[in-house]
Structures are given as structure tokens and as C-alpha cells.
PDB file of C-alpha atoms in Angstrom:
ATOM      1  CA  ASP A  21     -17.399   0.498  -7.993  1.00 67.00           C
ATOM      2  CA  VAL A  22     -13.846   1.563  -8.556  1.00 64.00           C
ATOM      3  CA  LYS A  23     -11.783   1.013  -5.484  1.00 89.00           C
ATOM      4  CA  VAL A  24      -8.421   2.530  -4.749  1.00 94.00           C
ATOM      5  CA  THR A  25      -6.918   1.551  -1.435  1.00 94.00           C
ATOM      6  CA  GLN A  26      -3.908   2.906   0.371  1.00 95.00           C
ATOM      7  CA  SER A  27      -1.986   0.882   2.905  1.00 89.00           C
ATOM      8  CA  SER A  28      -2.308   3.285   5.824  1.00 91.00           C
ATOM      9  CA  ARG A  29      -4.543   6.206   6.749  1.00 92.00           C
ATOM     10  CA  TYR A  30      -2.037   7.590   9.234  1.00 95.00           C
ATOM     11  CA  LEU A  31       1.704   7.061   9.441  1.00 96.00           C
ATOM     12  CA  VAL A  32       4.354   8.507  11.734  1.00 97.00           C
ATOM     13  CA  LYS A  33       8.014   8.131  10.766  1.00 97.00           C
ATOM     14  CA  ARG A  34      11.308   9.524  11.941  1.00 97.00           C
ATOM     15  CA  THR A  35      13.624  11.724   9.927  1.00 97.00           C
ATOM     16  CA  GLY A  36      15.941   9.635   7.786  1.00 97.00           C
ATOM     17  CA  GLU A  37      13.718   6.562   7.665  1.00 97.00           C
ATOM     18  CA  LYS A  38      12.834   4.911   4.380  1.00 97.00           C
ATOM     19  CA  VAL A  39       9.083   5.074   3.898  1.00 97.00           C
ATOM     20  CA  PHE A  40       6.872   3.040   1.597  1.00 97.00           C
ATOM     21  CA  LEU A  41       3.357   4.138   0.708  1.00 97.00           C
ATOM     22  CA  GLU A  42       1.362   1.495  -1.108  1.00 97.00           C
ATOM     23  CA  CYS A  43      -1.587   1.957  -3.422  1.00 97.00           C
ATOM     24  CA  VAL A  44      -3.719  -0.760  -4.987  1.00 97.00           C
ATOM     25  CA  GLN A  45      -6.546  -0.390  -7.490  1.00 95.00           C
ATOM     26  CA  ASP A  46      -8.994  -3.076  -8.533  1.00 94.00           C
ATOM     27  CA  MET A  47     -10.272  -1.734 -11.866  1.00 88.00           C
ATOM     28  CA  ASP A  48      -7.441  -2.774 -14.161  1.00 90.00           C
ATOM     29  CA  HIS A  49      -6.561   0.866 -14.842  1.00 89.00           C
ATOM     30  CA  GLU A  50      -3.458   1.551 -16.847  1.00 89.00           C
ATOM     31  CA  ASN A  51      -2.692   4.914 -15.233  1.00 90.00           C
ATOM     32  CA  MET A  52      -1.753   5.546 -11.638  1.00 93.00           C
ATOM     33  CA  PHE A  53      -0.738   8.743  -9.867  1.00 94.00           C
ATOM     34  CA  TRP A  54       0.720   9.992  -6.616  1.00 96.00           C
ATOM     35  CA  TYR A  55      -0.124  13.456  -5.296  1.00 96.00           C
ATOM     36  CA  ARG A  56       0.624  15.313  -2.141  1.00 96.00           C
ATOM     37  CA  GLN A  57      -1.873  17.731  -0.648  1.00 95.00           C
ATOM     38  CA  ASP A  58      -0.829  20.662   1.498  1.00 94.00           C
ATOM     39  CA  PRO A  59      -2.949  23.513   2.884  1.00 88.00           C
ATOM     40  CA  GLY A  60      -3.054  26.431   0.503  1.00 87.00           C
ATOM     41  CA  LEU A  61      -1.253  24.500  -2.232  1.00 90.00           C
ATOM     42  CA  GLY A  62      -3.919  22.071  -3.387  1.00 90.00           C
ATOM     43  CA  LEU A  63      -2.838  18.771  -4.905  1.00 93.00           C
ATOM     44  CA  ARG A  64       0.531  18.534  -6.580  1.00 93.00           C
ATOM     45  CA  LEU A  65       1.596  15.653  -8.778  1.00 93.00           C
ATOM     46  CA  ILE A  66       4.660  13.753  -7.598  1.00 96.00           C
ATOM     47  CA  TYR A  67       4.900  10.856 -10.066  1.00 95.00           C
ATOM     48  CA  PHE A  68       2.660   8.968 -12.420  1.00 92.00           C
ATOM     49  CA  SER A  69       2.763   5.751 -14.378  1.00 93.00           C
ATOM     50  CA  TYR A  70       1.085   4.692 -17.617  1.00 88.00           C
ATOM     51  CA  ASP A  71       1.999   1.057 -17.431  1.00 88.00           C
ATOM     52  CA  VAL A  72       3.890  -1.542 -15.508  1.00 91.00           C
ATOM     53  CA  LYS A  73       7.521  -0.574 -14.968  1.00 87.00           C
ATOM     54  CA  MET A  74       6.887   2.850 -16.503  1.00 89.00           C
ATOM     55  CA  LYS A  75       7.115   6.063 -14.529  1.00 92.00           C
ATOM     56  CA  GLU A  76       7.115   9.760 -15.254  1.00 91.00           C
ATOM     57  CA  LYS A  77       8.071  12.657 -13.034  1.00 93.00           C
ATOM     58  CA  GLY A  78       5.348  15.019 -12.037  1.00 91.00           C
ATOM     59  CA  ASP A  79       5.760  18.549 -10.757  1.00 90.00           C
ATOM     60  CA  ILE A  80       7.516  17.809  -7.452  1.00 95.00           C
ATOM     61  CA  PRO A  81       9.473  14.529  -7.733  1.00 96.00           C
ATOM     62  CA  GLU A  82      12.456  15.560  -5.629  1.00 96.00           C
ATOM     63  CA  GLY A  83      12.940  13.324  -2.617  1.00 96.00           C
ATOM     64  CA  TYR A  84      10.607  10.629  -3.942  1.00 97.00           C
ATOM     65  CA  SER A  85      10.775   7.570  -6.108  1.00 97.00           C
ATOM     66  CA  VAL A  86       8.125   5.103  -7.285  1.00 97.00           C
ATOM     67  CA  SER A  87       7.764   1.488  -8.228  1.00 96.00           C
ATOM     68  CA  ARG A  88       5.207  -0.246 -10.390  1.00 96.00           C
ATOM     69  CA  GLU A  89       5.942  -3.937 -10.697  1.00 94.00           C
ATOM     70  CA  LYS A  90       2.311  -4.973 -11.138  1.00 95.00           C
ATOM     71  CA  LYS A  91      -0.498  -3.189 -12.920  1.00 94.00           C
ATOM     72  CA  GLU A  92      -2.670  -2.862  -9.856  1.00 96.00           C
ATOM     73  CA  ARG A  93       0.001  -1.594  -7.462  1.00 96.00           C
ATOM     74  CA  PHE A  94       1.889   1.701  -7.387  1.00 97.00           C
ATOM     75  CA  SER A  95       4.280   2.421  -4.544  1.00 97.00           C
ATOM     76  CA  LEU A  96       5.669   5.757  -3.456  1.00 98.00           C
ATOM     77  CA  ILE A  97       9.044   5.652  -1.731  1.00 98.00           C
ATOM     78  CA  LEU A  98      10.627   8.290   0.441  1.00 97.00           C
ATOM     79  CA  GLU A  99      14.275   7.233   0.460  1.00 94.00           C
ATOM     80  CA  SER A 100      15.165   9.328   3.504  1.00 96.00           C
ATOM     81  CA  ALA A 101      12.146  11.002   5.045  1.00 97.00           C
ATOM     82  CA  SER A 102      12.412  14.634   6.015  1.00 97.00           C
ATOM     83  CA  THR A 103      10.107  16.869   8.027  1.00 97.00           C
ATOM     84  CA  ASN A 104       9.130  18.830   4.913  1.00 96.00           C
ATOM     85  CA  GLN A 105       7.583  15.646   3.561  1.00 98.00           C
ATOM     86  CA  THR A 106       4.943  15.713   6.268  1.00 98.00           C
ATOM     87  CA  SER A 107       1.775  15.866   4.215  1.00 97.00           C
ATOM     88  CA  MET A 108      -1.334  14.093   2.981  1.00 96.00           C
ATOM     89  CA  TYR A 109      -0.522  11.687   0.156  1.00 97.00           C
ATOM     90  CA  LEU A 110      -3.217  10.741  -2.317  1.00 96.00           C
ATOM     91  CA  CYS A 111      -3.079   7.958  -4.844  1.00 96.00           C
ATOM     92  CA  ALA A 112      -5.285   7.871  -7.933  1.00 93.00           C
ATOM     93  CA  SER A 113      -5.885   5.575 -10.862  1.00 92.00           C
ATOM     94  CA  GLY A 114      -7.552   6.065 -14.206  1.00 87.00           C
ATOM     95  CA  PRO A 115      -8.304   4.334 -17.490  1.00 82.00           C
ATOM     96  CA  VAL A 116      -6.645   5.164 -20.796  1.00 73.00           C
ATOM     97  CA  VAL A 117      -7.115   8.374 -22.708  1.00 60.00           C
ATOM     98  CA  THR A 118     -10.415   7.373 -24.285  1.00 54.00           C
ATOM     99  CA  ARG A 119     -12.020   7.801 -20.896  1.00 53.00           C
ATOM    100  CA  ALA A 120     -11.073  11.455 -20.840  1.00 55.00           C
ATOM    101  CA  TYR A 121      -8.714  11.832 -17.940  1.00 71.00           C
ATOM    102  CA  GLU A 122     -10.893  10.315 -15.264  1.00 77.00           C
ATOM    103  CA  GLN A 123      -9.043   9.723 -12.046  1.00 86.00           C
ATOM    104  CA  TYR A 124     -10.317   7.871  -9.009  1.00 89.00           C
ATOM    105  CA  PHE A 125      -8.762   8.623  -5.671  1.00 92.00           C
ATOM    106  CA  GLY A 126      -7.918   6.612  -2.606  1.00 93.00           C
ATOM    107  CA  PRO A 127      -8.652   7.807   0.943  1.00 92.00           C
ATOM    108  CA  GLY A 128      -5.198   9.275   1.449  1.00 94.00           C
ATOM    109  CA  THR A 129      -2.329   8.652   3.850  1.00 96.00           C
ATOM    110  CA  ARG A 130      -1.495  11.358   6.332  1.00 95.00           C
ATOM    111  CA  LEU A 131       2.239  11.097   6.898  1.00 97.00           C
ATOM    112  CA  THR A 132       3.980  12.823   9.764  1.00 97.00           C
ATOM    113  CA  VAL A 133       7.778  12.907   9.813  1.00 97.00           C
ATOM    114  CA  THR A 134       9.259  13.817  13.180  1.00 96.00           C
TER     115      THR A 134
ATOM    116  CA  ALA B  13       1.670  27.742 -18.371  1.00 77.00           C
ATOM    117  CA  GLN B  14      -1.231  25.720 -17.075  1.00 87.00           C
ATOM    118  CA  LYS B  15      -2.844  26.977 -13.940  1.00 92.00           C
ATOM    119  CA  VAL B  16      -6.097  26.786 -11.997  1.00 95.00           C
ATOM    120  CA  THR B  17      -7.089  29.563  -9.633  1.00 96.00           C
ATOM    121  CA  GLN B  18      -9.679  29.221  -6.915  1.00 97.00           C
ATOM    122  CA  ALA B  19      -9.592  32.632  -5.315  1.00 95.00           C
ATOM    123  CA  GLN B  20     -12.038  31.803  -2.537  1.00 97.00           C
ATOM    124  CA  THR B  21     -10.150  30.079   0.228  1.00 96.00           C
ATOM    125  CA  GLU B  22     -13.147  29.559   2.493  1.00 97.00           C
ATOM    126  CA  ILE B  23     -16.859  30.290   2.249  1.00 97.00           C
ATOM    127  CA  SER B  24     -19.368  30.100   5.075  1.00 97.00           C
ATOM    128  CA  VAL B  25     -23.095  29.989   4.423  1.00 97.00           C
ATOM    129  CA  VAL B  26     -26.222  29.089   6.299  1.00 97.00           C
ATOM    130  CA  GLU B  27     -28.231  26.095   5.200  1.00 97.00           C
ATOM    131  CA  LYS B  28     -30.577  26.717   2.234  1.00 97.00           C
ATOM    132  CA  GLU B  29     -28.483  29.553   0.888  1.00 97.00           C
ATOM    133  CA  ASP B  30     -27.178  29.322  -2.662  1.00 97.00           C
ATOM    134  CA  VAL B  31     -23.413  29.437  -3.058  1.00 97.00           C
ATOM    135  CA  THR B  32     -21.097  29.732  -6.064  1.00 97.00           C
ATOM    136  CA  LEU B  33     -17.539  28.479  -6.098  1.00 98.00           C
ATOM    137  CA  ASP B  34     -15.314  30.211  -8.634  1.00 98.00           C
ATOM    138  CA  CYS B  35     -12.708  28.588 -10.844  1.00 98.00           C
ATOM    139  CA  VAL B  36     -10.499  30.302 -13.406  1.00 98.00           C
ATOM    140  CA  TYR B  37      -8.053  28.355 -15.534  1.00 97.00           C
ATOM    141  CA  GLU B  38      -5.154  29.058 -17.874  1.00 95.00           C
ATOM    142  CA  THR B  39      -3.951  26.870 -20.702  1.00 92.00           C
ATOM    143  CA  ARG B  40      -2.747  27.211 -24.274  1.00 90.00           C
ATOM    144  CA  ASP B  41      -4.070  23.799 -25.222  1.00 87.00           C
ATOM    145  CA  THR B  42      -7.187  23.813 -27.375  1.00 87.00           C
ATOM    146  CA  THR B  43      -8.288  20.417 -26.118  1.00 86.00           C
ATOM    147  CA  TYR B  44      -8.646  20.066 -22.397  1.00 89.00           C
ATOM    148  CA  TYR B  45     -11.048  18.979 -19.713  1.00 90.00           C
ATOM    149  CA  LEU B  46     -12.282  20.656 -16.583  1.00 93.00           C
ATOM    150  CA  PHE B  47     -13.276  18.866 -13.412  1.00 93.00           C
ATOM    151  CA  TRP B  48     -14.765  19.477 -10.028  1.00 95.00           C
ATOM    152  CA  TYR B  49     -13.977  17.179  -7.104  1.00 95.00           C
ATOM    153  CA  LYS B  50     -15.383  17.186  -3.590  1.00 96.00           C
ATOM    154  CA  GLN B  51     -13.264  16.243  -0.578  1.00 94.00           C
ATOM    155  CA  PRO B  52     -15.397  15.591   2.500  1.00 92.00           C
ATOM    156  CA  PRO B  53     -13.817  15.354   5.960  1.00 88.00           C
ATOM    157  CA  SER B  54     -13.098  11.666   5.340  1.00 84.00           C
ATOM    158  CA  GLY B  55     -10.409  12.770   2.884  1.00 85.00           C
ATOM    159  CA  GLU B  56     -11.296  10.871  -0.284  1.00 86.00           C
ATOM    160  CA  LEU B  57     -11.763  12.998  -3.387  1.00 91.00           C
ATOM    161  CA  VAL B  58     -15.099  12.401  -5.045  1.00 90.00           C
ATOM    162  CA  PHE B  59     -15.527  13.127  -8.731  1.00 89.00           C
ATOM    163  CA  LEU B  60     -18.427  15.500  -9.445  1.00 92.00           C
ATOM    164  CA  ILE B  61     -18.236  16.541 -13.073  1.00 90.00           C
ATOM    165  CA  ARG B  62     -16.085  16.608 -16.197  1.00 88.00           C
ATOM    166  CA  ARG B  63     -16.447  19.041 -19.065  1.00 89.00           C
ATOM    167  CA  ASN B  64     -14.464  19.090 -22.322  1.00 87.00           C
ATOM    168  CA  SER B  65     -13.260  22.287 -23.940  1.00 88.00           C
ATOM    169  CA  PHE B  66     -15.639  21.967 -26.885  1.00 88.00           C
ATOM    170  CA  ASP B  67     -18.786  21.742 -24.827  1.00 85.00           C
ATOM    171  CA  GLU B  68     -19.843  24.998 -23.232  1.00 84.00           C
ATOM    172  CA  GLN B  69     -23.306  23.885 -22.301  1.00 83.00           C
ATOM    173  CA  ASN B  70     -24.154  24.461 -18.706  1.00 85.00           C
ATOM    174  CA  GLU B  71     -25.017  21.396 -16.694  1.00 86.00           C
ATOM    175  CA  ILE B  72     -27.408  20.806 -13.848  1.00 87.00           C
ATOM    176  CA  SER B  73     -27.475  17.786 -11.592  1.00 88.00           C
ATOM    177  CA  GLY B  74     -29.957  18.083  -8.783  1.00 93.00           C
ATOM    178  CA  ARG B  75     -28.875  20.973  -6.588  1.00 94.00           C
ATOM    179  CA  TYR B  76     -25.549  21.285  -8.420  1.00 95.00           C
ATOM    180  CA  SER B  77     -24.963  23.315 -11.538  1.00 94.00           C
ATOM    181  CA  TRP B  78     -21.882  24.286 -13.507  1.00 94.00           C
ATOM    182  CA  ASN B  79     -21.282  27.286 -15.729  1.00 94.00           C
ATOM    183  CA  PHE B  80     -18.465  26.946 -18.281  1.00 94.00           C
ATOM    184  CA  GLN B  81     -17.436  30.094 -20.147  1.00 93.00           C
ATOM    185  CA  LYS B  82     -14.438  29.880 -22.436  1.00 92.00           C
ATOM    186  CA  SER B  83     -14.503  33.634 -23.040  1.00 92.00           C
ATOM    187  CA  THR B  84     -13.564  34.216 -19.419  1.00 94.00           C
ATOM    188  CA  SER B  85     -11.758  30.898 -18.861  1.00 95.00           C
ATOM    189  CA  SER B  86     -14.064  30.111 -15.998  1.00 96.00           C
ATOM    190  CA  PHE B  87     -15.815  27.001 -14.788  1.00 96.00           C
ATOM    191  CA  ASN B  88     -17.940  27.982 -11.807  1.00 96.00           C
ATOM    192  CA  PHE B  89     -19.902  25.648  -9.566  1.00 96.00           C
ATOM    193  CA  THR B  90     -23.176  26.581  -7.867  1.00 96.00           C
ATOM    194  CA  ILE B  91     -24.903  24.706  -5.088  1.00 96.00           C
ATOM    195  CA  THR B  92     -28.550  25.627  -4.716  1.00 96.00           C
ATOM    196  CA  ALA B  93     -30.218  25.376  -1.323  1.00 97.00           C
ATOM    197  CA  SER B  94     -27.036  24.261   0.390  1.00 97.00           C
ATOM    198  CA  GLN B  95     -27.113  21.569   3.047  1.00 97.00           C
ATOM    199  CA  VAL B  96     -24.816  20.713   5.933  1.00 96.00           C
ATOM    200  CA  VAL B  97     -23.655  17.618   4.017  1.00 95.00           C
ATOM    201  CA  ASP B  98     -22.239  19.929   1.359  1.00 97.00           C
ATOM    202  CA  SER B  99     -19.548  21.029   3.799  1.00 97.00           C
ATOM    203  CA  ALA B 100     -16.271  19.962   2.226  1.00 97.00           C
ATOM    204  CA  VAL B 101     -13.283  21.204   0.308  1.00 96.00           C
ATOM    205  CA  TYR B 102     -13.993  21.564  -3.395  1.00 97.00           C
ATOM    206  CA  PHE B 103     -11.272  21.369  -6.006  1.00 96.00           C
ATOM    207  CA  CYS B 104     -11.390  22.516  -9.578  1.00 96.00           C
ATOM    208  CA  ALA B 105      -8.935  20.792 -11.920  1.00 94.00           C
ATOM    209  CA  LEU B 106      -7.703  21.149 -15.483  1.00 93.00           C
ATOM    210  CA  GLY B 107      -7.077  17.961 -17.470  1.00 88.00           C
ATOM    211  CA  LEU B 108      -4.306  18.174 -20.026  1.00 78.00           C
ATOM    212  CA  PRO B 109      -2.819  15.931 -22.712  1.00 70.00           C
ATOM    213  CA  VAL B 110      -1.042  12.890 -21.278  1.00 64.00           C
ATOM    214  CA  GLN B 111      -3.795  12.805 -18.700  1.00 67.00           C
ATOM    215  CA  LYS B 112      -2.283  15.068 -16.115  1.00 77.00           C
ATOM    216  CA  LEU B 113      -4.595  16.967 -13.836  1.00 87.00           C
ATOM    217  CA  VAL B 114      -3.652  20.404 -12.553  1.00 90.00           C
ATOM    218  CA  PHE B 115      -5.567  21.256  -9.413  1.00 93.00           C
ATOM    219  CA  GLY B 116      -6.546  24.546  -7.883  1.00 95.00           C
ATOM    220  CA  THR B 117      -5.843  25.208  -4.232  1.00 95.00           C
ATOM    221  CA  GLY B 118      -9.380  24.336  -3.212  1.00 96.00           C
ATOM    222  CA  THR B 119     -12.277  26.176  -1.583  1.00 97.00           C
ATOM    223  CA  ARG B 120     -13.456  25.107   1.837  1.00 96.00           C
ATOM    224  CA  LEU B 121     -17.231  25.367   2.108  1.00 97.00           C
ATOM    225  CA  LEU B 122     -18.809  25.409   5.533  1.00 97.00           C
ATOM    226  CA  VAL B 123     -22.577  25.116   5.685  1.00 97.00           C
ATOM    227  CA  SER B 124     -24.092  25.843   9.070  1.00 96.00           C
ATOM    228  CA  PRO B 125     -27.522  24.630  10.178  1.00 95.00           C
TER     229      PRO B 125
END
């Protein structure tokens, strides 16, 4: 079974803190994604990566950065957390294009910024 | 512009009722994929189905069925004889070139015993 794990299920941080959200997948997938999920807005893509050290902006990259130093790990970084970044963050991974856009999701991290 | 619309925010049914979740999409791409995911209370999105834009055959998997109609840009999902375990948020998504997924806002389904 594909397994995507995220470092924390729940996280509480203070405004201005630097926050790291970690995601690890064990299926040797080339593609990895970070989404945030908010009520009434569905899932919105923050950043994605097709390969190690590669990254592409998604639809809402402002206030976030990412790091992919190893194929299996994709980190989302909030340089200076703000209250409007309180949300559920979902990581996903997927194989290359021949597998038709499949994405497998982790359990999510619910981040609260106070 | 690419967009997925799930107009039903929340649906409540009683167990054993049939229920249809609507999904309407917009894209100018001729090659695309459509997906349904289930998000139970645990939070993890579970893949249910993928359909490509060239295959309009309806699909049935147990109590689940999907109706894809390009003429109306719709990809609706029906659960027959719903069960309490079907309670979840269901997302429809559009898969585009470069493997991006565009999600709808989700439909929360509540099945009561």
C-alpha cells in the first residue's frame, strides 16, 4: 500500500514563528504536492514538485516555501506564521504522468496559529 | 479557466436511501481526467475513481456508480442504499496537464441510521 505520512496531526504555533510541515512517502513517487483545505473552499494547491530540488508554485503560494532535498520528503515552510494560515494541510504524492494523475494523500496536519 | 463546482454543500439522508452527488467542471483542455475522493472524519482523502475525457462509459462498483456526460460537463456520483459508513465529505476533482488537480469545494454527506 502507498503510504504518505505527515509529521504531525495537530500543531499549534504562535504568530511570527517559523513552521515546518514534513511529508514522507514510501512509494518512490516523483511528484509531491502540498494543499490547504478550508471550509467552503475545498483543497487549494500551494506548491508541488516533480523531482528532487524542483518546485513549482501552485495557486496560493504566498507566505509559503517548500524544500525537496530527497525524493521521498517534501517540506512545507511557513516563514512567519500568521493567523490566516490556520488551516488543514494535506500532502500528496503521485507517480509520473503515465499513471494518469493519481495522487495519494496523507492524513493531514491541522495547524492553528494563535 | 479550470473549475469544478459542487453545488451541494451538505446532504442528509436516511440509511438505505439512494443519493446523488453532483459535479460540474469547466476546462478548455481536450485531455483531462475526473476524480472522486472521499474524506472520512479521520481526514485522509481516499481515491474512489478516475475517468479520462475520452471514456464516457458509466461505471459501477458495488453500491457506487458514476455518470460522466461531456455534453453537460458533469461527472455525478450515486450511492445506492446508503449506509452510515458513507458519511464523509466527497470531493470531485479535475486532473489537468502537468498533473495538477483542481478540486471542488466538497459535499458533506450525512447518513443517519
